[in-house]
Amino acid sequence: GQVYRLCVLPLCPTGSLLLAVRFYSSARAAPLIPSTALGVLLLLVSALLAYAGIRRSLRNASLLVALCLTLSALWSGYGVILILAGQGALPGPGDARDALVPGLATFTLALLLLAVVGFLCGEPLLGLVAAAVSLASAHEVALHCSSSLGPSAVACGHLSVCLVGGYFALGRILRLLTRGSLALPGTDLTEKKAQEQGRGSAGSTNPFAAPGLLLNMLSASVFCCRLLGVTHRLFLGHVPWLWAAGTYQIGICVLSYRAMDALMATAFGFTSILKFAAGYCLLYPAWQPEEPSLPTPFLVVFSILFAVLALFLSLQSPVDGLYLLVFVTYCIALACSPRGFFAGGPQVVAVAIFVSSALVALIHLYNVRARAKIPTGKGAVKALLARSSLLKLREGPDLHAPYLGYSKYADAEVLTYACSVLASFALTATGDPQAPLATVVIPWVVVAGGILKLLGGSVAFARGKTLESSAFILYSVMWIIWGLTRYSGLCGTARSFHAAVGIISFMLFNSFIVFCSLFLNMAWFFYSLTFMLIAVSFLLDAIHALPTGYDIAATLIFGLVSFYCFLAALASSTFEGCCLPMGRPMVQLSGVGAGTTKCLHLPARKASSVKRIADILRNGGTCGIPTDTVYVLVAACSRPDAVEKAHRSKRQAQDRPMSLWISSLKQLEPAKHLFTPLLWDFMEAAWPSPISLVIPRGEWVDFLGMKDSAKYVGTPQSVAIRIPDCSVTTHLIDLVGPIVVTSANPTGEADTTHHNQVYAKLGDKVDAVLCAGPSPENIASTVVDCTKIDSGNIGFFRVGIIPKSQV
């Protein structure tokens, strides 16, 4: 941790150091670092900064996260432009200037906002770094706009960034060498770490929202500068800024799911699609003289999706919801303009996007660190909905409860269904078969239908949705392959038989998904079934036998089903109760799955979870918990009704009786006189460990308080007992007292080695599951027969993880 904190902030000025060397070079002499080499170095620095920001965010929310990601985006876009210039792709005298100015102007303002918030929120060193980079960027913009300003001013600005970073590094080195006794002012992170953990966001504020909003400023700035006459034209040099913003926003989309902010993650997914489409439009004239055309139906559908998302986001944060309405206007302006991104109307809306993004980003930056938050209207919405008996916002720890176990990510189905709508309506684009690239379809199909749907499938898999994730990933591969094949001209005017064979293979896989969705719900059955219509459209087009209007009909049917699933996922993630039902399974088999009732699931890494499980056990519940071997089903000995319930839920066989677990021999101290000295000494030597000792049954069992339910534990002659070698389990027994234990699986089935298996097998029969992921061992405990230990003999009922020799 010390080394990590030592390296993060000094990384920020590394790009400035490289640029300082470049601008200190004589204007007449060749630069010390060639443009291509400098661009590659800046890309490496941007990757390290992005990694540092993500690692920092996993610890706690901080302005350092926003600074790292913002600077990373700056250096990546800058680096690609330098590579293009070094390779001769920007041959014009003003091309390099026109390419750099929009990005530099954006980051000047963005870093200035970061600096202001840093000074206001007690982060002066971070504010100094942001202010210095902002000043250097402003000097470089002035240098490109006026030749009277020499490059030395730009170099001095970048050098000041290096000095601030060096000061911080020196302070951290001194503190590390003196073991905390000496630290320069502003470099002691010990108190700051405690302050960050105690400050207000604690999971309620998304630390990645601000960098995502700043990236919206970056893409809008490209078109603002053209509208205001700052740049002479839109061309290839602006593509790095647009695609860097889109790429980083996809990453921020994933990180927002990690921050449990599904709606903002969906918004960033939407805006990233626009950035890739804009970059494609600016890239196309590089090899064709005309401007590409945008499909109007797609943009109308996109504006509807933005509007619906804005409505639901307004319930979480009215400020963010109103902000998304600007993108609704943007999509409508693009649909109404034949020239698309090159027209003046969308560029005027881009100015509004730039200004609103700056204001909303400032609010998010301030609320991440400040104790007194800037109100976003959420309290007013909650008060308004509190008067309604029909709508109640979903809140609390179970807001993002996954289907199985627990997950580090929020549900991504909203974005995935929306991408299905977008990709399907992209099929309605009618372009020239001789020039398929002239119609902007590839960004919609490949980015929306492919990359973002693949992202959603990965998140669904992490949340335990095996069928849904398989379908999403299959469909994403289908969209990517067919989108690149059909709309990039790879297959030409004559369709390929081999493409048809591949599509038939996909259709066979989808047939299996359709069959499995019969057991899931009705909406998913129609979703997978109507995708078969899209696949048939692909097949008919591959063999050049597509009837007129079929693809439009298939698009409308699949798009409407996907739109309903989009609305249902939005409603279920926002409101309690089922506002738009997905339907029951069309085929229900008895004994399959965990039933309609899902028990509580709690992460074992939290002490509060163990305490909550203990409360459930004390109140007569049964729970599945992790151990030093496999998962087990437990009940408190002090609750005879719970012991009987555990026996019934397992349909326990007579030859596999339940056993007793304790956390310490002190729990048996009142009955110590009932054990022989040799047996007591053997128990002390053997535990804690995955060794169960079968000992003679006696009056000591009565001390555990099981009363009549004691007949379900052990046999009339003996009882198995042990102390597990697992801190979570022993802590739980300390809170509850001795517990009754049996394996967490129906009798006769294999042991459960993951909490997901506990859900699948006993999810409707237990009250809670303590989730710890996969078991440390896949082998059960060793069971030793100690009923004749006083005569010098022991036996083995089962040799498990501990071998006989060790026993």
mmCIF file of C-alpha atoms in Angstrom, residues 432-436 485-486 488-496 541-545:
data_model
loop_
_atom_site.group_PDB
_atom_site.id
_atom_site.type_symbol
_atom_site.label_atom_id
_atom_site.label_comp_id
_atom_site.label_asym_id
_atom_site.label_seq_id
_atom_site.Cartn_x
_atom_site.Cartn_y
_atom_site.Cartn_z
ATOM 1 C CA ASP A 432 -25.752 1.600 -51.700
ATOM 2 C CA PRO A 433 -24.545 -2.031 -52.116
ATOM 3 C CA GLN A 434 -21.604 -0.689 -54.116
ATOM 4 C CA ALA A 435 -20.581 1.627 -51.222
ATOM 5 C CA PRO A 436 -21.814 0.021 -47.984
ATOM 6 C CA THR A 485 -19.404 -8.769 -43.040
ATOM 7 C CA ARG A 486 -22.516 -7.108 -44.431
ATOM 8 C CA SER A 488 -18.165 -3.176 -44.499
ATOM 9 C CA GLY A 489 -18.350 -4.815 -47.914
ATOM 10 C CA LEU A 490 -16.338 -7.886 -46.968
ATOM 11 C CA CYS A 491 -18.698 -10.247 -48.755
ATOM 12 C CA GLY A 492 -19.245 -7.974 -51.772
ATOM 13 C CA THR A 493 -22.361 -8.080 -53.907
ATOM 14 C CA ALA A 494 -22.279 -11.897 -54.106
ATOM 15 C CA ARG A 495 -23.141 -13.552 -50.806
ATOM 16 C CA SER A 496 -21.068 -16.389 -49.416
ATOM 17 C CA ASP A 541 -29.337 -12.156 -47.058
ATOM 18 C CA ALA A 542 -26.256 -14.415 -47.098
ATOM 19 C CA ILE A 543 -27.778 -16.603 -49.813
ATOM 20 C CA HIS A 544 -29.150 -13.560 -51.668
ATOM 21 C CA ALA A 545 -32.779 -14.597 -51.116
#
